[in-house]
mmCIF file of C-alpha atoms in Angstrom:
data_model
loop_
_atom_site.group_PDB
_atom_site.id
_atom_site.type_symbol
_atom_site.label_atom_id
_atom_site.label_comp_id
_atom_site.label_asym_id
_atom_site.label_seq_id
_atom_site.Cartn_x
_atom_site.Cartn_y
_atom_site.Cartn_z
ATOM 1 C CA MET A 1 98.009 -122.270 -73.147
ATOM 2 C CA LEU A 2 99.525 -118.238 -73.947
ATOM 3 C CA TYR A 3 99.819 -117.697 -70.640
ATOM 4 C CA TYR A 4 101.759 -120.706 -69.306
ATOM 5 C CA LEU A 5 104.382 -119.875 -72.099
ATOM 6 C CA ALA A 6 104.171 -116.237 -70.908
ATOM 7 C CA GLY A 7 105.078 -117.467 -67.276
ATOM 8 C CA TYR A 8 107.624 -119.847 -68.546
ATOM 9 C CA LEU A 9 109.285 -117.647 -70.880
ATOM 10 C CA PHE A 10 110.856 -115.904 -67.353
ATOM 11 C CA THR A 11 111.020 -118.809 -65.467
ATOM 12 C CA VAL A 12 113.143 -120.548 -67.582
ATOM 13 C CA ILE A 13 115.083 -117.897 -69.395
ATOM 14 C CA ALA A 14 116.247 -117.012 -65.413
ATOM 15 C CA ALA A 15 117.066 -120.339 -64.494
ATOM 16 C CA PHE A 16 119.379 -120.738 -67.739
ATOM 17 C CA THR A 17 121.016 -117.337 -67.246
ATOM 18 C CA VAL A 18 121.996 -118.750 -63.974
ATOM 19 C CA ILE A 19 123.656 -121.916 -65.167
ATOM 20 C CA ALA A 20 125.181 -120.201 -67.930
ATOM 21 C CA LEU A 21 126.882 -117.902 -65.697
ATOM 22 C CA VAL A 22 128.023 -120.466 -63.104
ATOM 23 C CA MET A 23 129.081 -122.850 -65.907
ATOM 24 C CA ARG A 24 131.718 -119.992 -67.157
ATOM 25 C CA HIS A 25 133.486 -120.427 -64.227
ATOM 26 C CA LEU A 26 133.405 -124.265 -63.517
ATOM 27 C CA ALA A 27 134.567 -126.886 -65.985
ATOM 28 C CA ASP A 28 131.949 -129.279 -64.995
ATOM 29 C CA GLU A 29 128.492 -129.409 -66.152
ATOM 30 C CA ASP A 30 126.385 -131.091 -63.713
ATOM 31 C CA ILE A 31 123.822 -130.345 -60.833
ATOM 32 C CA GLY A 32 126.710 -130.593 -58.115
ATOM 33 C CA SER A 33 127.989 -127.307 -59.918
ATOM 34 C CA LEU A 34 125.750 -125.387 -58.347
ATOM 35 C CA ALA A 35 126.878 -126.729 -54.522
ATOM 36 C CA GLY A 36 127.853 -124.013 -52.379
ATOM 37 C CA LEU A 37 126.258 -121.024 -54.856
ATOM 38 C CA SER A 38 124.559 -119.580 -51.699
ATOM 39 C CA LYS A 39 127.704 -118.553 -50.898
ATOM 40 C CA ARG A 40 129.485 -117.825 -54.123
ATOM 41 C CA SER A 41 126.825 -115.134 -55.250
ATOM 42 C CA PRO A 42 123.335 -114.820 -53.399
ATOM 43 C CA MET A 43 121.664 -113.345 -56.037
ATOM 44 C CA LEU A 44 122.384 -116.558 -58.276
ATOM 45 C CA ALA A 45 121.498 -118.384 -56.124
ATOM 46 C CA THR A 46 118.010 -116.878 -55.041
ATOM 47 C CA THR A 47 117.192 -116.204 -58.889
ATOM 48 C CA MET A 48 117.953 -120.001 -58.949
ATOM 49 C CA THR A 49 115.797 -120.697 -56.539
ATOM 50 C CA ILE A 50 112.934 -118.677 -57.578
ATOM 51 C CA SER A 51 112.869 -120.567 -60.584
ATOM 52 C CA MET A 52 112.676 -123.874 -59.527
ATOM 53 C CA VAL A 53 110.019 -123.061 -57.171
ATOM 54 C CA SER A 54 107.865 -121.627 -60.156
ATOM 55 C CA LEU A 55 108.858 -124.335 -62.105
ATOM 56 C CA ALA A 56 107.809 -126.893 -59.432
ATOM 57 C CA GLY A 57 104.044 -124.732 -59.264
ATOM 58 C CA ILE A 58 104.508 -123.243 -55.542
ATOM 59 C CA PRO A 59 101.961 -120.195 -55.591
ATOM 60 C CA PRO A 60 102.466 -117.423 -55.565
ATOM 61 C CA LEU A 61 104.634 -117.422 -58.348
ATOM 62 C CA ALA A 62 103.942 -117.633 -62.204
ATOM 63 C CA GLY A 63 104.182 -121.294 -62.286
ATOM 64 C CA PHE A 64 102.036 -122.343 -60.064
ATOM 65 C CA PHE A 65 98.763 -120.243 -61.647
ATOM 66 C CA GLY A 66 100.067 -121.943 -65.038
ATOM 67 C CA LYS A 67 99.931 -125.328 -63.866
ATOM 68 C CA PHE A 68 96.260 -124.300 -62.323
ATOM 69 C CA LEU A 69 95.119 -122.978 -65.784
ATOM 70 C CA LEU A 70 96.596 -126.437 -67.055
ATOM 71 C CA PHE A 71 94.596 -128.465 -64.992
ATOM 72 C CA LYS A 72 91.423 -126.694 -64.845
ATOM 73 C CA ALA A 73 90.967 -126.954 -68.648
ATOM 74 C CA VAL A 74 91.962 -130.977 -68.410
ATOM 75 C CA ILE A 75 89.650 -131.423 -65.820
ATOM 76 C CA GLU A 76 86.696 -129.209 -67.406
ATOM 77 C CA ALA A 77 87.262 -131.283 -70.608
ATOM 78 C CA GLY A 78 86.971 -134.543 -68.592
ATOM 79 C CA ALA A 79 83.388 -133.656 -68.363
ATOM 80 C CA ASN A 80 82.991 -134.721 -72.174
ATOM 81 C CA ASN A 81 85.684 -136.827 -72.181
ATOM 82 C CA SER A 82 87.271 -139.286 -69.057
ATOM 83 C CA ALA A 83 90.045 -140.280 -70.700
ATOM 84 C CA TYR A 84 91.109 -136.746 -69.449
ATOM 85 C CA TYR A 85 90.895 -137.124 -65.692
ATOM 86 C CA TRP A 86 93.570 -139.817 -66.452
ATOM 87 C CA LEU A 87 95.842 -137.291 -68.583
ATOM 88 C CA ALA A 88 94.871 -135.402 -65.147
ATOM 89 C CA GLY A 89 96.647 -138.087 -62.770
ATOM 90 C CA VAL A 90 99.373 -138.481 -64.703
ATOM 91 C CA ALA A 91 100.270 -134.611 -64.963
ATOM 92 C CA ILE A 92 99.545 -134.813 -61.472
ATOM 93 C CA VAL A 93 101.889 -137.451 -60.995
ATOM 94 C CA GLY A 94 104.263 -135.965 -62.937
ATOM 95 C CA VAL A 95 104.472 -133.043 -60.659
ATOM 96 C CA ILE A 96 105.312 -134.842 -57.482
ATOM 97 C CA ILE A 97 108.057 -136.294 -59.304
ATOM 98 C CA SER A 98 109.511 -133.242 -60.766
ATOM 99 C CA LEU A 99 109.198 -131.731 -57.111
ATOM 100 C CA TYR A 100 112.000 -134.078 -56.078
ATOM 101 C CA TYR A 101 113.872 -132.971 -58.968
ATOM 102 C CA TYR A 102 113.264 -129.169 -58.700
ATOM 103 C CA PHE A 103 114.327 -129.359 -54.839
ATOM 104 C CA GLY A 104 117.464 -131.228 -55.365
ATOM 105 C CA VAL A 105 118.589 -128.301 -57.348
ATOM 106 C CA ILE A 106 117.854 -126.131 -54.295
ATOM 107 C CA ARG A 107 119.620 -128.573 -51.749
ATOM 108 C CA ALA A 108 122.512 -128.618 -54.075
ATOM 109 C CA ILE A 109 122.602 -124.535 -53.921
ATOM 110 C CA TYR A 110 122.211 -124.053 -50.195
ATOM 111 C CA TRP A 111 123.125 -127.332 -48.253
ATOM 112 C CA SER A 112 125.390 -129.298 -50.594
ATOM 113 C CA LYS A 113 128.790 -129.846 -48.700
ATOM 114 C CA GLU A 114 130.833 -130.713 -51.409
ATOM 115 C CA ALA A 115 131.425 -127.289 -53.181
ATOM 116 C CA PRO A 116 133.923 -127.296 -56.159
ATOM 117 C CA ASP A 117 135.117 -123.969 -56.043
ATOM 118 C CA LEU A 118 134.003 -121.060 -53.225
ATOM 119 C CA SER A 119 135.347 -118.109 -55.509
ATOM 120 C CA PRO A 120 132.724 -115.240 -55.716
ATOM 121 C CA ILE A 121 131.016 -114.730 -59.004
ATOM 122 C CA GLN A 122 130.954 -111.606 -60.536
ATOM 123 C CA LEU A 123 127.896 -110.559 -62.525
ATOM 124 C CA SER A 124 127.881 -107.447 -64.645
ATOM 125 C CA GLY A 125 125.149 -104.952 -64.830
ATOM 126 C CA ALA A 126 123.407 -106.425 -67.807
ATOM 127 C CA ALA A 127 123.408 -109.789 -66.073
ATOM 128 C CA LYS A 128 121.855 -108.663 -62.636
ATOM 129 C CA PHE A 129 119.629 -106.592 -64.826
ATOM 130 C CA SER A 130 118.450 -109.324 -66.772
ATOM 131 C CA LEU A 131 117.876 -111.757 -63.780
ATOM 132 C CA ALA A 132 115.916 -108.671 -61.947
ATOM 133 C CA VAL A 133 113.948 -108.775 -65.288
ATOM 134 C CA CYS A 134 113.392 -112.455 -64.840
ATOM 135 C CA VAL A 135 112.516 -112.671 -61.438
ATOM 136 C CA ALA A 136 110.206 -109.528 -61.099
ATOM 137 C CA GLY A 137 107.724 -111.239 -64.196
ATOM 138 C CA ILE A 138 107.759 -114.634 -62.154
ATOM 139 C CA PHE A 139 106.383 -112.405 -59.463
ATOM 140 C CA TRP A 140 104.059 -110.371 -61.388
ATOM 141 C CA LEU A 141 102.578 -113.329 -63.016
ATOM 142 C CA GLY A 142 102.347 -115.022 -60.203
ATOM 143 C CA VAL A 143 100.330 -112.433 -57.974
ATOM 144 C CA PHE A 144 98.776 -110.817 -61.027
ATOM 145 C CA PRO A 145 97.688 -113.145 -63.683
ATOM 146 C CA ASN A 146 94.992 -111.093 -65.018
ATOM 147 C CA THR A 147 97.142 -108.874 -66.529
ATOM 148 C CA VAL A 148 98.825 -111.226 -68.915
ATOM 149 C CA LEU A 149 95.634 -113.771 -68.811
ATOM 150 C CA ASN A 150 93.372 -110.744 -70.218
ATOM 151 C CA LEU A 151 95.478 -110.448 -73.310
ATOM 152 C CA ALA A 152 96.150 -114.263 -73.594
ATOM 153 C CA LEU A 153 92.217 -114.832 -74.163
ATOM 154 C CA ALA A 154 92.341 -111.192 -76.418
ATOM 155 C CA ALA A 155 94.524 -113.330 -78.634
ATOM 156 C CA ALA A 156 92.503 -116.268 -78.474
ATOM 157 C CA PRO A 157 89.025 -115.156 -78.830
ATOM 158 C CA GLY A 158 87.429 -118.134 -79.368
ATOM 159 C CA ALA A 159 88.915 -119.326 -75.797
ATOM 160 C CA LYS A 160 87.327 -119.235 -72.523
#
């Protein structure tokens, strides 16, 4: 669970930072506001895409390994109680449904024809730095999960 939280820390902060930066320039607050973001700010578009792909659980990003560990724990618990297999099934259905929504955001960023505003979004150095740290964290936790996983296991000595 600690690994999952660490992975989602970077992912969610990156996604909400992009949304906050985009919404600061627009009056509308729906997914359509991200239309044309790839033309307005390639860095914001790339960051949001990486965040959505990680949330969807696609390798090699942090979200994949986090979901993998959770599914592994649920399946192992299913050996003692078959209700956990139902829980795993419901979770898999949830992941499949979430894929549709996460990739809907990506579709709006790159392929929407109804962009409300195509003026460039200027980013401060601090915003660029924080987004870069989040993206690096998403990749680091996905490619080298043992660094945080070992810390999580040390923090919870009874866990396996």
